[in-house]
């Protein structure tokens, strides 16, 4: 702190000033206060002079209302001046009546507007009054010039103030840019620590999951499920074989039923058409029907087909068709048996599968695998987030020295000295 105070009081022997970064905001605020104080001091007299000049100016304008015209004025000019005078006075009074704030910059703006209004009035209606009221208009012009002179004095002071304020704002922006970059860097360290903590926790959990999966994989009760898995595989094969045999028989029968349907349609045998159509729908359905449904429909359809075969209306083309319709009772019995066995096999498979699925070890293994996938995805995402964070911090660490140099340069320009920014002292140091 002592070093900082000495730096404010005078330049170092090597013409360098060492300034703690944390002291920059208060120093800029102090410079801002000094700039305002200097401005108030510099414009105090011009403002007072302008207010006095405006008061005198108002009296001059008021006196013009009752002034006599120059007797040597041409009658036509007198007439024009008489008509122009009220308009001129109204314009002048409007400009002079403008509120003049205490704030220097606002006062300056109001004074400029006032002078502009007065000049416009003088150059407008006032030009007709120059001949008719030469002395009064001379005084009015002198009043405008007096205010304009003081405005010029204010212009220089305000320009210097605005330039200095601009330097202060530029330095403040440079300070904020540096502070934001340093804060972002510190936040990135904290964020990286949080991410790595999560990664470490997830990694530890993945190791725990791997150990539990390895232990469960050799669990005796789990290994004993192999017999059940083999039974399920055997039942699946048996189920598929029954389905293929059922499909082979029913497709052959359906082909003959379709021939019979065409004949029944030609003969308008509506009842027979309905029976045959229902038989084909049941036999060609994507799911195997119940034995009862198949028995009912075959018992109704087979006699219709058999009659047409016996009458020579249907000629059986191949061995499979002849085998089926040489003994429809046997065919029906075989299909019923297939339906029954197919459903029984499916039910046995369902029970075996339920036993496997309800066993605690496979259920636990499935749960562990799901958790493992989620954790691996989270770790992958957080590793990518860490890489992005490190890349962003690398950019910040490259930018911070440049931002520090830029701030030091701005401060040096303001002080007229070389400024070296020093790190802030640690809290409690």
PDB file of N, CA, C and O in Angstrom, residues 21 174-189 392-409 421 423:
ATOM      1  N   UNK A  21      -3.166  -3.681  -9.451  1.00  0.00           N
ATOM      2  CA  UNK A  21      -4.368  -3.763 -10.304  1.00  0.00           C
ATOM      3  C   UNK A  21      -5.640  -3.465  -9.517  1.00  0.00           C
ATOM      4  O   UNK A  21      -6.548  -2.785 -10.009  1.00  0.00           O
ATOM      5  N   UNK A 174     -10.898  -1.248 -20.420  1.00  0.00           N
ATOM      6  CA  UNK A 174      -9.741  -2.152 -20.487  1.00  0.00           C
ATOM      7  C   UNK A 174      -9.586  -2.903 -19.173  1.00  0.00           C
ATOM      8  O   UNK A 174      -9.264  -4.103 -19.161  1.00  0.00           O
ATOM      9  N   UNK A 175      -9.835  -2.204 -18.048  1.00  0.00           N
ATOM     10  CA  UNK A 175      -9.763  -2.865 -16.742  1.00  0.00           C
ATOM     11  C   UNK A 175     -10.823  -3.952 -16.624  1.00  0.00           C
ATOM     12  O   UNK A 175     -10.552  -5.057 -16.158  1.00  0.00           O
ATOM     13  N   UNK A 176     -12.049  -3.656 -17.068  1.00  0.00           N
ATOM     14  CA  UNK A 176     -13.131  -4.639 -16.991  1.00  0.00           C
ATOM     15  C   UNK A 176     -12.831  -5.842 -17.882  1.00  0.00           C
ATOM     16  O   UNK A 176     -13.101  -6.985 -17.506  1.00  0.00           O
ATOM     17  N   UNK A 177     -12.268  -5.586 -19.068  1.00  0.00           N
ATOM     18  CA  UNK A 177     -11.935  -6.695 -19.968  1.00  0.00           C
ATOM     19  C   UNK A 177     -10.895  -7.607 -19.320  1.00  0.00           C
ATOM     20  O   UNK A 177     -11.000  -8.844 -19.369  1.00  0.00           O
ATOM     21  N   UNK A 178      -9.878  -6.994 -18.687  1.00  0.00           N
ATOM     22  CA  UNK A 178      -8.853  -7.782 -18.010  1.00  0.00           C
ATOM     23  C   UNK A 178      -9.451  -8.535 -16.823  1.00  0.00           C
ATOM     24  O   UNK A 178      -9.192  -9.733 -16.640  1.00  0.00           O
ATOM     25  N   UNK A 179     -10.265  -7.856 -16.021  1.00  0.00           N
ATOM     26  CA  UNK A 179     -10.874  -8.495 -14.848  1.00  0.00           C
ATOM     27  C   UNK A 179     -11.772  -9.650 -15.253  1.00  0.00           C
ATOM     28  O   UNK A 179     -11.750 -10.718 -14.633  1.00  0.00           O
ATOM     29  N   UNK A 180     -12.574  -9.423 -16.300  1.00  0.00           N
ATOM     30  CA  UNK A 180     -13.474 -10.491 -16.763  1.00  0.00           C
ATOM     31  C   UNK A 180     -12.678 -11.700 -17.239  1.00  0.00           C
ATOM     32  O   UNK A 180     -13.046 -12.854 -16.954  1.00  0.00           O
ATOM     33  N   UNK A 181     -11.574 -11.443 -17.972  1.00  0.00           N
ATOM     34  CA  UNK A 181     -10.760 -12.554 -18.468  1.00  0.00           C
ATOM     35  C   UNK A 181     -10.141 -13.327 -17.306  1.00  0.00           C
ATOM     36  O   UNK A 181     -10.113 -14.566 -17.307  1.00  0.00           O
ATOM     37  N   UNK A 182      -9.645 -12.597 -16.290  1.00  0.00           N
ATOM     38  CA  UNK A 182      -9.035 -13.261 -15.136  1.00  0.00           C
ATOM     39  C   UNK A 182     -10.078 -14.043 -14.333  1.00  0.00           C
ATOM     40  O   UNK A 182      -9.814 -15.147 -13.859  1.00  0.00           O
ATOM     41  N   UNK A 183     -11.272 -13.462 -14.208  1.00  0.00           N
ATOM     42  CA  UNK A 183     -12.347 -14.171 -13.491  1.00  0.00           C
ATOM     43  C   UNK A 183     -12.762 -15.427 -14.257  1.00  0.00           C
ATOM     44  O   UNK A 183     -13.006 -16.485 -13.655  1.00  0.00           O
ATOM     45  N   UNK A 184     -12.867 -15.293 -15.587  1.00  0.00           N
ATOM     46  CA  UNK A 184     -13.224 -16.461 -16.399  1.00  0.00           C
ATOM     47  C   UNK A 184     -12.179 -17.561 -16.249  1.00  0.00           C
ATOM     48  O   UNK A 184     -12.511 -18.754 -16.192  1.00  0.00           O
ATOM     49  N   UNK A 185     -10.904 -17.158 -16.177  1.00  0.00           N
ATOM     50  CA  UNK A 185      -9.847 -18.157 -15.998  1.00  0.00           C
ATOM     51  C   UNK A 185      -9.991 -18.851 -14.645  1.00  0.00           C
ATOM     52  O   UNK A 185      -9.904 -20.086 -14.559  1.00  0.00           O
ATOM     53  N   UNK A 186     -10.243 -18.072 -13.589  1.00  0.00           N
ATOM     54  CA  UNK A 186     -10.394 -18.674 -12.262  1.00  0.00           C
ATOM     55  C   UNK A 186     -11.625 -19.574 -12.210  1.00  0.00           C
ATOM     56  O   UNK A 186     -11.601 -20.648 -11.610  1.00  0.00           O
ATOM     57  N   UNK A 187     -12.702 -19.106 -12.844  1.00  0.00           N
ATOM     58  CA  UNK A 187     -13.917 -19.942 -12.865  1.00  0.00           C
ATOM     59  C   UNK A 187     -13.667 -21.241 -13.620  1.00  0.00           C
ATOM     60  O   UNK A 187     -14.228 -22.285 -13.273  1.00  0.00           O
ATOM     61  N   UNK A 188     -12.821 -21.173 -14.651  1.00  0.00           N
ATOM     62  CA  UNK A 188     -12.550 -22.388 -15.424  1.00  0.00           C
ATOM     63  C   UNK A 188     -11.801 -23.414 -14.581  1.00  0.00           C
ATOM     64  O   UNK A 188     -12.014 -24.615 -14.720  1.00  0.00           O
ATOM     65  N   UNK A 189     -10.901 -22.929 -13.686  1.00  0.00           N
ATOM     66  CA  UNK A 189     -10.206 -23.859 -12.791  1.00  0.00           C
ATOM     67  C   UNK A 189     -11.209 -24.547 -11.861  1.00  0.00           C
ATOM     68  O   UNK A 189     -11.149 -25.761 -11.650  1.00  0.00           O
ATOM     69  N   UNK A 392     -10.304 -23.266 -24.095  1.00  0.00           N
ATOM     70  CA  UNK A 392     -10.772 -21.906 -23.827  1.00  0.00           C
ATOM     71  C   UNK A 392      -9.839 -21.208 -22.834  1.00  0.00           C
ATOM     72  O   UNK A 392      -9.537 -20.016 -22.986  1.00  0.00           O
ATOM     73  N   UNK A 393      -9.368 -21.946 -21.824  1.00  0.00           N
ATOM     74  CA  UNK A 393      -8.470 -21.331 -20.842  1.00  0.00           C
ATOM     75  C   UNK A 393      -7.122 -20.995 -21.482  1.00  0.00           C
ATOM     76  O   UNK A 393      -6.501 -19.985 -21.133  1.00  0.00           O
ATOM     77  N   UNK A 394      -6.688 -21.823 -22.399  1.00  0.00           N
ATOM     78  CA  UNK A 394      -5.439 -21.536 -23.103  1.00  0.00           C
ATOM     79  C   UNK A 394      -5.550 -20.214 -23.862  1.00  0.00           C
ATOM     80  O   UNK A 394      -4.615 -19.397 -23.855  1.00  0.00           O
ATOM     81  N   UNK A 395      -6.697 -19.985 -24.490  1.00  0.00           N
ATOM     82  CA  UNK A 395      -6.922 -18.718 -25.194  1.00  0.00           C
ATOM     83  C   UNK A 395      -6.948 -17.550 -24.215  1.00  0.00           C
ATOM     84  O   UNK A 395      -6.404 -16.471 -24.500  1.00  0.00           O
ATOM     85  N   UNK A 396      -7.591 -17.764 -23.051  1.00  0.00           N
ATOM     86  CA  UNK A 396      -7.637 -16.701 -22.040  1.00  0.00           C
ATOM     87  C   UNK A 396      -6.234 -16.371 -21.541  1.00  0.00           C
ATOM     88  O   UNK A 396      -5.874 -15.188 -21.389  1.00  0.00           O
ATOM     89  N   UNK A 397      -5.440 -17.399 -21.273  1.00  0.00           N
ATOM     90  CA  UNK A 397      -4.101 -17.171 -20.737  1.00  0.00           C
ATOM     91  C   UNK A 397      -3.199 -16.475 -21.753  1.00  0.00           C
ATOM     92  O   UNK A 397      -2.257 -15.782 -21.364  1.00  0.00           O
ATOM     93  N   UNK A 398      -3.507 -16.667 -23.042  1.00  0.00           N
ATOM     94  CA  UNK A 398      -2.757 -15.940 -24.063  1.00  0.00           C
ATOM     95  C   UNK A 398      -3.228 -14.485 -24.158  1.00  0.00           C
ATOM     96  O   UNK A 398      -2.440 -13.584 -24.464  1.00  0.00           O
ATOM     97  N   UNK A 399      -4.525 -14.255 -23.885  1.00  0.00           N
ATOM     98  CA  UNK A 399      -5.092 -12.904 -24.028  1.00  0.00           C
ATOM     99  C   UNK A 399      -4.816 -12.029 -22.811  1.00  0.00           C
ATOM    100  O   UNK A 399      -4.689 -10.806 -22.946  1.00  0.00           O
ATOM    101  N   UNK A 400      -4.727 -12.624 -21.625  1.00  0.00           N
ATOM    102  CA  UNK A 400      -4.601 -11.827 -20.393  1.00  0.00           C
ATOM    103  C   UNK A 400      -3.370 -10.917 -20.399  1.00  0.00           C
ATOM    104  O   UNK A 400      -3.477  -9.729 -20.068  1.00  0.00           O
ATOM    105  N   UNK A 401      -2.166 -11.391 -20.764  1.00  0.00           N
ATOM    106  CA  UNK A 401      -1.014 -10.469 -20.810  1.00  0.00           C
ATOM    107  C   UNK A 401      -1.231  -9.301 -21.760  1.00  0.00           C
ATOM    108  O   UNK A 401      -0.808  -8.175 -21.469  1.00  0.00           O
ATOM    109  N   UNK A 402      -1.880  -9.569 -22.895  1.00  0.00           N
ATOM    110  CA  UNK A 402      -2.152  -8.494 -23.852  1.00  0.00           C
ATOM    111  C   UNK A 402      -3.122  -7.480 -23.257  1.00  0.00           C
ATOM    112  O   UNK A 402      -2.948  -6.261 -23.415  1.00  0.00           O
ATOM    113  N   UNK A 403      -4.155  -7.985 -22.562  1.00  0.00           N
ATOM    114  CA  UNK A 403      -5.118  -7.085 -21.926  1.00  0.00           C
ATOM    115  C   UNK A 403      -4.452  -6.294 -20.805  1.00  0.00           C
ATOM    116  O   UNK A 403      -4.740  -5.106 -20.606  1.00  0.00           O
ATOM    117  N   UNK A 404      -3.534  -6.923 -20.072  1.00  0.00           N
ATOM    118  CA  UNK A 404      -2.810  -6.233 -18.997  1.00  0.00           C
ATOM    119  C   UNK A 404      -1.933  -5.122 -19.569  1.00  0.00           C
ATOM    120  O   UNK A 404      -1.893  -4.000 -19.056  1.00  0.00           O
ATOM    121  N   UNK A 405      -1.231  -5.440 -20.673  1.00  0.00           N
ATOM    122  CA  UNK A 405      -0.382  -4.427 -21.315  1.00  0.00           C
ATOM    123  C   UNK A 405      -1.217  -3.275 -21.850  1.00  0.00           C
ATOM    124  O   UNK A 405      -0.804  -2.106 -21.774  1.00  0.00           O
ATOM    125  N   UNK A 406      -2.390  -3.609 -22.402  1.00  0.00           N
ATOM    126  CA  UNK A 406      -3.267  -2.559 -22.941  1.00  0.00           C
ATOM    127  C   UNK A 406      -3.734  -1.637 -21.835  1.00  0.00           C
ATOM    128  O   UNK A 406      -3.760  -0.404 -21.996  1.00  0.00           O
ATOM    129  N   UNK A 407      -4.107  -2.199 -20.682  1.00  0.00           N
ATOM    130  CA  UNK A 407      -4.541  -1.375 -19.547  1.00  0.00           C
ATOM    131  C   UNK A 407      -3.389  -0.510 -19.048  1.00  0.00           C
ATOM    132  O   UNK A 407      -3.569   0.691 -18.786  1.00  0.00           O
ATOM    133  N   UNK A 408      -2.199  -1.097 -18.922  1.00  0.00           N
ATOM    134  CA  UNK A 408      -1.044  -0.330 -18.464  1.00  0.00           C
ATOM    135  C   UNK A 408      -0.741   0.818 -19.432  1.00  0.00           C
ATOM    136  O   UNK A 408      -0.404   1.936 -19.010  1.00  0.00           O
ATOM    137  N   UNK A 409      -0.899   0.556 -20.720  1.00  0.00           N
ATOM    138  CA  UNK A 409      -0.653   1.597 -21.722  1.00  0.00           C
ATOM    139  C   UNK A 409      -1.658   2.744 -21.568  1.00  0.00           C
ATOM    140  O   UNK A 409      -1.285   3.924 -21.601  1.00  0.00           O
ATOM    141  N   UNK A 421       1.765  -2.639 -13.979  1.00  0.00           N
ATOM    142  CA  UNK A 421       0.706  -3.195 -13.134  1.00  0.00           C
ATOM    143  C   UNK A 421       1.276  -4.316 -12.270  1.00  0.00           C
ATOM    144  O   UNK A 421       1.964  -5.197 -12.762  1.00  0.00           O
ATOM    145  N   UNK A 423       0.526  -7.448  -9.392  1.00  0.00           N
ATOM    146  CA  UNK A 423      -0.548  -8.331  -8.911  1.00  0.00           C
ATOM    147  C   UNK A 423      -1.074  -7.849  -7.564  1.00  0.00           C
ATOM    148  O   UNK A 423      -0.331  -7.257  -6.777  1.00  0.00           O
TER     149      UNK A 423
END
